[in-house]
Amino acid sequence: MYTDSFIANIETGIKANWDLPALSDYKKEPIKYSEVAERIAKLHIFFEKAGIERGDKIVICGRNSTYWAISFFATITYGAVAVPLLHEFKSEAVTHLVNHSDGKLLIVGDVVWEGLDSDEMPNLCAAIQMQNFELVSCKDERFKQAYQSIKDDFLAAYPDGFTKEDVSYQRDRLDDLALINYTSGTTSMSKGVMLSYRALLSNYMFACEVLPNLCAGMNVISMLPMAHMYGLQFEVIFEFIKGIHIHFLTRIPSPKIVAEAFAQVKPDIIISVPLIIEKIYKTKLKPIADKTIVKMLLKAPIIDTMLKNKILSALIESFGGRFYEIIIGGAAMNKEVETFLKKIGFPYTIGYGMTECGPIIGYEDWSKHKLGSCGKTVPRMEVKIDSADPAKIVGEILVRGANVMMGYYKNEEATKAAFTEDGWLRTGDLGLKDKNGNIYIKGRSKNMILGANGQNIYPEEIEDVLNSLEYVNESLVKEDNGKLVALVFLDQDRLDSKHISSSSYSEILEQIKQQANSQLANYEQLSAVFIHEEEFEKTPKRSIKRYLYTTKR
């Protein structure tokens, strides 16, 4: 099923699926494994002639695409260190991270490149535009010569044509650095997570173990950013090695585009963040579920079962109708949405992970997944709760095992702070673990608010209540002078459909406050609710960048 070398698995996957479609940009012709292998070979020749050595850093920054995937697999199979950067990062952030990572070569999307200045990246030898592999910047003559002669050098290396027998990659040493993944683009917060080949291999092995029925010839849609470990590991790396055809959306996954893609591709597995599922629930299912007649019918036993099955069938069909399960991760799931999905028997599960674990920590198959949990500890990992009673008393979640990072690149202080003295990684998450091993996350330790009477208040739980309300798209709860206040980004489409004008927003905010407080404990009561005029800025995992916002008025 897999070998003890990460690179060997990629090589085996390419050879085993030589004539199958490997990658395709949405609505475009696919590229076969044989073609991917040939392009990797050409890049390897270019890397070698340009003087790139094993361990050198190659930065990849652009929208999800076949070009991105080929650049990544060429980098990792060469033995260079891949440095994926989010294309949404500001130009200044990309420049900073290229410099911080000691990037020698930048493979960059055309839009990203327009905002960059190579003079501000003094140690960068060259830049290649991702879409057409054009050399757009060069400070080292070796890169120019290597680029100009790549076609002739390839023909000279393979005069009889390139075949699967020519696919042979240098084996990795499991404890060597394979990839640096940055958790933020800002200068003050950027931490480059160093992941070894062992961590990448362990994550791949996990996917093989829990999804044994996924096999060559199946389909997956890549919606999540490949520059983030969740999308890279479980929408791309695993599927590519297994021979599963990867369809890249190459654009922002709006509900309309996602629905169209599901109908066309009919994926066999779906990897998602809660936001996508919650939007589908709020726009399609909630209006139906809230109807008085539907509520009445759901209380009648026989009709209840029939109605739930009808809703379930329609929902499954909206995702293509062929998937085994939807794996949701990256952020907390709204309780109302999850409860509804569980009630109708929808095949979803919620996993737990973090970039520092490349990313997986917790998972359970959808058929065994417990409501409100994020799975059980995955193979080759350990999880413990730092509390006197892990099942009842909330404590920080600590982890260790094969998936854990090597540390933060060029940041010994942050690395030291991330681990306990006996080697456990501090996740920064607060949670519980029941007697059966199910993990329940309560919130982030840095977000926890200490109430006036000493109660621990988790703003994420209050936000979950707010986000279930009719006119709230998303929210953020913070402490302001000893009181709890909320910022809400209103659902404008919902307000417009009810013909509610801005002159009535103060009444809406009061209504939101009262509805939320009626569901919250005394120590969680909101003293005020304010409007936030636009969508909150998100991390790659689609969770709000809380540090950017203040509730002071």
XYZ file of C-alpha atoms in Angstrom:
553
model
C 0.000 0.000 0.000
C 2.904 2.334 0.782
C 6.655 2.239 1.413
C 8.796 3.828 4.102
C 10.000 6.547 1.719
C 7.773 9.501 0.902
C 9.470 10.114 -2.459
C 9.319 6.413 -3.360
C 5.533 6.543 -2.983
C 5.308 9.430 -5.444
C 7.506 7.531 -7.917
C 5.420 4.366 -7.545
C 2.187 6.325 -7.968
C 3.353 7.918 -11.214
C 4.464 4.592 -12.713
C 1.352 2.677 -11.618
C -1.004 5.256 -13.119
C 1.052 6.213 -16.175
C -1.819 6.407 -18.676
C -4.491 7.789 -16.351
C -5.544 11.451 -16.074
C -3.711 13.056 -13.156
C -4.441 16.781 -13.055
C -6.785 19.200 -14.748
C -7.829 22.792 -14.316
C -11.593 23.157 -14.118
C -13.269 22.682 -17.518
C -9.935 22.029 -19.245
C -8.357 18.880 -20.673
C -6.550 16.683 -18.137
C -2.828 16.025 -18.019
C -1.861 12.350 -17.724
C 0.642 11.004 -15.204
C 3.064 10.380 -18.059
C 2.911 14.071 -19.006
C 3.358 15.175 -15.396
C 6.417 12.910 -15.133
C 7.923 14.400 -18.286
C 7.450 17.962 -17.032
C 8.986 17.003 -13.697
C 11.979 15.555 -15.562
C 12.457 18.800 -17.496
C 12.349 20.840 -14.304
C 14.849 18.492 -12.656
C 17.259 19.060 -15.547
C 16.771 22.813 -15.178
C 17.303 22.687 -11.402
C 20.491 20.649 -11.730
C 22.066 22.759 -14.460
C 21.129 25.977 -12.624
C 23.025 24.779 -9.563
C 20.100 24.099 -7.236
C 21.202 21.611 -4.604
C 19.403 19.226 -2.292
C 18.012 21.290 0.588
C 17.806 24.572 -1.348
C 14.527 26.439 -0.975
C 12.095 26.775 -3.899
C 9.155 29.098 -3.233
C 5.810 28.363 -4.933
C 3.180 31.114 -4.920
C 0.084 31.227 -7.116
C -3.513 30.093 -7.469
C -4.306 26.379 -7.332
C -3.622 24.862 -10.732
C -1.969 21.986 -12.562
C 1.109 24.206 -12.858
C 1.222 24.634 -9.074
C 1.010 20.879 -8.502
C 3.698 20.092 -11.084
C 5.985 22.718 -9.513
C 5.480 21.183 -6.078
C 6.050 17.574 -7.118
C 9.107 18.569 -9.151
C 10.548 20.387 -6.144
C 9.908 17.670 -3.576
C 11.126 14.786 -5.784
C 14.328 16.681 -6.573
C 15.192 16.927 -2.889
C 14.786 20.690 -2.685
C 12.704 22.208 0.121
C 9.265 23.380 -1.017
C 8.049 26.709 0.395
C 4.363 27.115 -0.555
C 2.995 30.637 -0.040
C -0.619 31.754 -0.236
C -1.261 33.861 -3.300
C -3.614 35.992 -1.174
C -0.664 37.319 0.828
C 0.123 40.982 0.200
C 3.096 41.680 -2.075
C 5.124 42.925 0.897
C 4.408 39.681 2.737
C 5.448 37.508 -0.234
C 8.666 39.515 -0.536
C 9.340 39.152 3.192
C 8.743 35.390 3.155
C 10.865 34.777 0.058
C 13.698 36.511 1.884
C 13.012 34.899 5.259
C 12.894 31.396 3.763
C 16.182 31.916 1.847
C 14.330 31.189 -1.377
C 16.701 30.521 -4.255
C 14.029 30.139 -6.955
C 10.495 31.546 -7.071
C 7.804 29.821 -9.159
C 5.064 32.441 -9.223
C 1.596 33.120 -10.611
C 1.297 35.948 -13.134
C -0.978 38.101 -10.941
C 1.293 37.716 -7.905
C 4.379 38.555 -9.945
C 2.883 41.855 -11.089
C 3.099 43.173 -7.537
C 6.655 42.019 -6.823
C 10.037 43.694 -7.310
C 12.983 41.307 -7.682
C 15.344 44.001 -6.394
C 13.648 43.685 -3.003
C 14.575 39.977 -2.928
C 18.393 40.226 -3.160
C 19.156 36.541 -2.552
C 16.619 35.229 -5.058
C 18.474 33.857 -8.086
C 15.542 33.657 -10.485
C 11.769 33.664 -10.889
C 9.665 31.523 -13.236
C 6.097 32.399 -14.145
C 3.940 29.424 -13.206
C 1.411 29.547 -16.058
C 3.918 29.080 -18.896
C 7.209 28.389 -17.074
C 8.686 31.558 -18.549
C 11.831 32.935 -16.903
C 10.704 36.409 -15.760
C 13.659 37.370 -13.555
C 17.265 36.184 -13.418
C 20.281 37.333 -11.395
C 22.391 34.213 -11.890
C 23.766 33.378 -15.341
C 23.533 29.646 -14.631
C 19.734 29.904 -14.401
C 19.575 31.736 -17.732
C 21.740 29.181 -19.485
C 19.854 26.278 -17.939
C 16.541 27.772 -19.028
C 17.681 28.410 -22.610
C 19.048 24.877 -23.082
C 16.339 22.898 -21.296
C 14.777 21.442 -24.480
C 18.131 20.345 -25.929
C 19.261 18.976 -22.567
C 16.057 16.963 -22.208
C 16.435 15.448 -25.702
C 20.037 14.617 -24.961
C 19.114 12.921 -21.691
C 16.291 10.893 -23.268
C 17.134 10.415 -26.959
C 14.723 7.478 -27.296
C 11.864 9.280 -25.603
C 10.811 9.529 -21.965
C 9.239 6.370 -20.494
C 8.069 5.217 -17.093
C 11.365 3.340 -16.688
C 13.083 6.745 -16.701
C 11.177 7.838 -13.584
C 13.687 7.480 -10.766
C 13.885 9.907 -7.876
C 16.506 10.217 -5.185
C 15.219 8.727 -1.928
C 14.508 10.959 1.029
C 15.965 10.728 4.512
C 12.882 10.747 6.707
C 14.196 13.233 9.260
C 15.372 15.755 6.649
C 13.479 18.997 6.017
C 10.962 18.614 3.177
C 8.744 21.683 3.384
C 8.385 25.048 5.105
C 4.805 26.234 5.547
C 4.178 29.756 6.796
C 1.299 30.296 9.210
C 1.094 34.039 8.449
C 2.457 36.531 5.974
C 2.992 39.481 8.300
C 6.545 40.278 9.331
C 5.747 40.276 13.036
C 3.797 37.018 13.007
C 5.325 34.886 10.260
C 6.463 31.501 11.496
C 7.799 28.983 9.027
C 6.691 25.513 10.120
C 9.423 23.008 9.224
C 7.970 19.645 8.213
C 10.096 16.565 7.628
C 9.595 13.828 5.066
C 8.542 11.655 8.012
C 5.622 14.010 8.772
C 4.509 14.050 5.127
C 4.785 10.264 4.907
C 2.861 9.705 8.154
C 0.010 11.946 6.947
C -0.084 10.072 3.633
C -0.110 6.719 5.428
C -3.005 7.929 7.594
C -5.086 8.758 4.513
C -4.350 5.323 3.027
C -5.377 3.633 6.257
C -8.681 5.428 6.826
C -9.775 5.676 3.177
C -8.855 2.226 1.790
C -11.643 2.242 -0.799
C -10.356 5.268 -2.668
C -8.424 4.081 -5.701
C -7.048 4.972 -9.118
C -9.496 6.443 -11.600
C -11.634 8.210 -9.011
C -12.109 11.987 -8.795
C -11.569 14.796 -6.304
C -12.074 18.558 -6.514
C -9.309 20.747 -5.120
C -11.067 23.704 -3.465
C -8.749 24.515 -0.561
C -5.476 26.440 -1.021
C -2.561 24.121 -1.762
C -0.329 26.535 0.128
C -2.072 25.318 3.294
C -1.283 21.824 4.597
C -4.904 20.651 4.855
C -5.564 21.189 1.155
C -2.081 20.146 0.023
C -1.993 16.904 1.977
C -5.547 15.628 1.536
C -6.729 17.099 -1.765
C -3.468 16.734 -3.683
C -0.620 14.612 -2.290
C -2.688 11.600 -1.227
C -4.867 11.624 -4.349
C -1.957 12.097 -6.745
C -0.055 9.122 -5.355
C -3.195 6.957 -5.393
C -4.024 7.712 -9.045
C -7.081 9.844 -8.309
C -7.840 12.544 -10.879
C -7.503 16.001 -9.250
C -9.701 18.788 -10.626
C -8.473 22.267 -9.616
C -11.153 24.958 -9.397
C -8.474 27.650 -10.069
C -10.861 30.305 -8.722
C -12.619 31.381 -5.539
C -14.985 28.529 -4.542
C -18.270 30.457 -4.546
C -21.429 28.387 -3.825
C -22.466 28.600 -7.486
C -19.097 27.424 -8.843
C -18.806 24.686 -6.217
C -22.303 23.368 -6.991
C -21.558 23.337 -10.707
C -18.245 21.547 -10.153
C -19.813 18.884 -7.920
C -22.467 18.172 -10.537
C -19.898 17.852 -13.309
C -17.025 16.042 -11.573
C -19.011 13.913 -9.096
C -16.111 13.577 -6.625
C -15.533 10.358 -4.681
C -14.249 12.195 -1.600
C -14.803 15.803 -0.522
C -12.428 17.797 1.668
C -13.963 20.989 2.999
C -13.871 23.718 5.617
C -17.015 24.425 7.690
C -17.709 27.715 5.918
C -18.601 26.019 2.624
C -20.963 23.515 4.273
C -22.515 26.176 6.511
C -23.253 28.445 3.539
C -25.019 25.613 1.723
C -27.041 24.845 4.857
C -27.978 28.475 5.461
C -28.976 29.224 1.865
C -30.649 25.939 0.889
C -31.627 23.882 3.931
C -32.382 26.304 6.752
C -35.192 28.145 4.887
C -36.896 24.782 4.338
C -36.263 23.486 7.867
C -37.632 26.702 9.394
C -41.011 26.408 7.695
C -43.809 25.699 10.160
C -45.223 22.809 8.134
C -41.793 21.140 7.916
C -41.275 21.494 11.678
C -44.643 19.837 12.236
C -43.926 16.992 9.821
C -40.550 16.325 11.467
C -42.406 15.523 14.683
C -44.498 12.773 13.056
C -42.460 9.500 13.281
C -43.162 7.929 9.876
C -43.314 11.198 7.947
C -40.246 12.353 9.847
C -38.188 9.448 8.453
C -39.498 9.932 4.929
C -38.842 13.672 4.991
C -35.335 13.275 6.392
C -34.511 10.705 3.712
C -35.800 13.048 1.007
C -33.696 15.945 2.348
C -30.693 13.623 2.694
C -30.975 12.379 -0.899
C -31.275 15.915 -2.259
C -28.277 17.090 -0.221
C -26.098 14.161 -1.278
C -27.049 14.768 -4.902
C -26.068 18.444 -4.577
C -22.528 17.274 -3.784
C -22.377 15.052 -6.855
C -24.038 11.974 -5.382
C -20.994 9.700 -5.448
C -18.776 10.667 -2.493
C -17.972 8.349 0.410
C -17.844 11.123 2.994
C -17.150 14.820 3.451
C -14.189 15.468 5.723
C -14.514 18.858 7.401
C -11.601 20.546 9.127
C -9.722 23.762 9.659
C -12.189 25.448 12.035
C -15.102 24.737 14.351
C -18.408 23.611 12.867
C -21.600 25.484 13.723
C -23.582 23.364 16.204
C -26.954 23.927 14.563
C -25.609 22.845 11.180
C -23.827 19.802 12.576
C -26.858 18.706 14.595
C -29.066 18.897 11.503
C -26.564 16.943 9.360
C -26.265 14.270 12.045
C -30.055 14.064 12.382
C -30.605 13.302 8.707
C -27.664 10.853 8.539
C -25.471 12.915 6.221
C -22.044 11.255 5.658
C -19.777 13.892 7.150
C -16.971 13.788 9.688
C -14.934 16.475 11.420
C -11.197 16.124 11.781
C -8.642 17.997 13.849
C -5.239 19.226 12.828
C -2.778 22.088 12.639
C -0.034 23.166 10.287
C 2.553 22.112 12.872
C 1.390 18.499 12.450
C 1.281 18.568 8.676
C -1.741 18.644 9.567
C -3.622 15.652 10.994
C -4.165 14.989 14.709
C -7.723 13.657 15.059
C -10.153 11.787 12.777
C -12.998 9.275 12.870
C -14.961 7.681 10.032
C -18.335 9.354 9.472
C -20.213 6.224 10.529
C -18.619 6.357 14.002
C -18.145 10.104 14.397
C -19.636 11.539 17.602
C -21.630 14.777 17.486
C -19.525 17.739 18.576
C -16.205 15.885 18.472
C -13.324 16.156 16.043
C -12.399 12.494 15.981
C -9.926 10.326 17.843
C -6.139 10.381 17.877
C -4.743 9.210 14.520
C -2.067 6.506 14.129
C 1.532 7.422 15.072
C 0.302 10.326 17.210
C -0.481 10.837 20.903
C -2.912 13.359 22.376
C -3.347 14.341 26.005
C -5.302 17.056 27.816
C -3.319 19.138 30.273
C -5.855 18.988 33.108
C -6.586 17.018 36.281
C -9.639 15.380 34.670
C -9.353 15.345 30.828
C -12.960 14.199 30.370
C -14.486 16.974 32.478
C -11.971 19.752 33.076
C -10.890 21.745 30.027
C -7.142 21.899 29.426
C -4.694 22.613 26.643
C -4.427 19.877 24.014
C -0.857 18.541 23.825
C 0.390 16.259 21.042
C 3.478 14.336 20.003
C 4.377 11.804 17.342
C 5.516 11.320 13.754
C 3.444 14.178 12.334
C 4.907 16.875 14.578
C 7.058 19.623 13.055
C 10.810 19.983 13.405
C 10.337 23.539 14.668
C 9.989 27.053 13.258
C 12.479 28.131 10.611
C 15.126 30.488 12.005
C 13.070 31.039 15.158
C 14.504 29.109 18.113
C 12.606 31.195 20.647
C 9.216 30.370 19.129
C 10.219 26.712 18.721
C 11.184 26.433 22.378
C 7.937 28.077 23.472
C 5.905 25.649 21.327
C 7.032 22.552 23.260
C 6.809 21.432 26.863
C 9.997 20.417 28.634
C 9.192 16.736 28.048
C 8.608 17.191 24.301
C 4.853 17.640 23.855
C 3.720 20.200 21.271
C 1.431 22.864 22.685
C -1.463 23.192 20.240
C -2.887 26.333 21.841
C -6.304 24.654 21.679
C -8.405 23.980 24.753
C -10.427 20.826 24.904
C -11.611 17.594 26.496
C -11.099 13.906 25.699
C -13.750 11.399 26.765
C -13.162 7.844 27.967
C -13.551 6.537 24.393
C -10.856 8.874 23.067
C -13.108 11.383 21.298
C -11.583 14.873 21.259
C -13.768 17.941 21.881
C -12.369 21.415 21.251
C -13.668 24.261 23.413
C -11.623 27.116 21.955
C -8.201 28.666 21.588
C -6.257 29.267 24.794
C -5.248 32.759 23.664
C -8.902 33.627 22.959
C -10.263 32.496 26.320
C -11.758 35.290 28.424
C -11.724 35.106 32.222
C -15.122 36.188 33.522
C -15.655 38.513 36.499
C -16.429 35.549 38.766
C -13.526 33.474 37.477
C -15.454 31.527 34.815
C -13.668 30.519 31.648
C -15.525 32.054 28.699
C -14.900 30.689 25.206
C -15.868 33.335 22.620
C -16.098 30.689 19.896
C -19.082 29.116 21.687
C -20.907 32.461 21.856
C -20.119 33.115 18.189
C -21.578 29.723 17.341
C -24.898 30.842 18.855
C -24.765 34.193 17.032
C -23.975 32.596 13.693
C -27.111 30.461 13.936
C -29.346 33.533 14.080
C -31.341 34.599 11.039
C -29.587 37.835 10.098
C -25.996 36.951 11.077
C -23.450 35.822 8.520
C -20.503 35.708 10.918
C -19.468 37.238 14.214
C -16.605 38.021 16.554
C -16.867 38.255 20.355
C -14.366 40.132 22.501
C -13.995 41.642 25.940
C -14.403 45.417 26.276
C -13.831 46.982 29.690
C -14.923 43.842 31.510
C -17.998 43.255 29.333
C -18.661 40.958 26.392
C -19.490 42.626 23.085
C -19.938 41.252 19.588
C -19.207 42.427 16.072
C -21.567 40.954 13.476
C -21.376 40.889 9.694
C -25.019 40.863 8.677
C -26.615 38.660 6.011
C -27.497 41.375 3.512
C -29.350 39.048 1.164
C -31.591 37.926 4.017
C -32.259 41.514 5.110
C -33.071 42.570 1.548
C -35.442 39.640 1.051
C -37.375 40.819 4.127
C -37.247 44.440 2.889
C -35.385 45.578 6.011
C -33.626 48.902 5.477
C -30.555 50.256 7.248
C -32.782 52.560 9.326
C -34.000 49.453 11.172
C -30.561 47.958 11.827
C -30.460 49.179 15.434
C -33.615 47.155 16.099
C -32.091 44.135 14.356
C -28.951 44.384 16.522
C -31.058 44.540 19.686
C -33.030 41.533 18.473
C -29.786 39.630 17.811
C -28.507 40.463 21.301
C -31.707 39.334 22.994
C -31.960 36.111 20.975
C -28.338 35.223 21.709
C -28.556 36.055 25.411
C -31.656 33.872 25.763
C -29.445 30.904 24.802
C -26.340 31.866 26.787
C -25.352 31.353 30.412
C -25.457 34.352 32.756
C -21.691 34.822 32.629
C -21.758 34.733 28.791
C -24.309 37.537 28.332
C -23.550 40.115 25.636
C -23.745 43.751 26.693
C -23.779 45.096 23.122
C -23.785 44.031 19.471
C -22.203 46.194 16.759
C -22.267 46.006 12.978
C -19.101 45.081 11.120
C -19.500 46.431 7.585
C -17.626 43.726 5.645
C -16.610 40.088 5.830
C -13.924 39.454 8.436
C -10.426 38.782 7.140
C -9.653 35.078 7.308
C -6.694 32.747 7.740
C -6.092 29.963 5.169
C -8.265 27.719 7.350
C -11.110 30.247 6.944
C -11.092 31.233 10.621
C -11.201 34.927 11.521
C -7.940 36.787 12.151
C -9.113 37.892 15.574
C -6.085 40.040 16.363
C -7.038 42.494 13.598
C -10.267 43.586 15.245
C -11.288 45.669 18.219
C -14.771 46.078 19.629
C -14.131 49.488 21.192
C -16.491 52.207 19.974
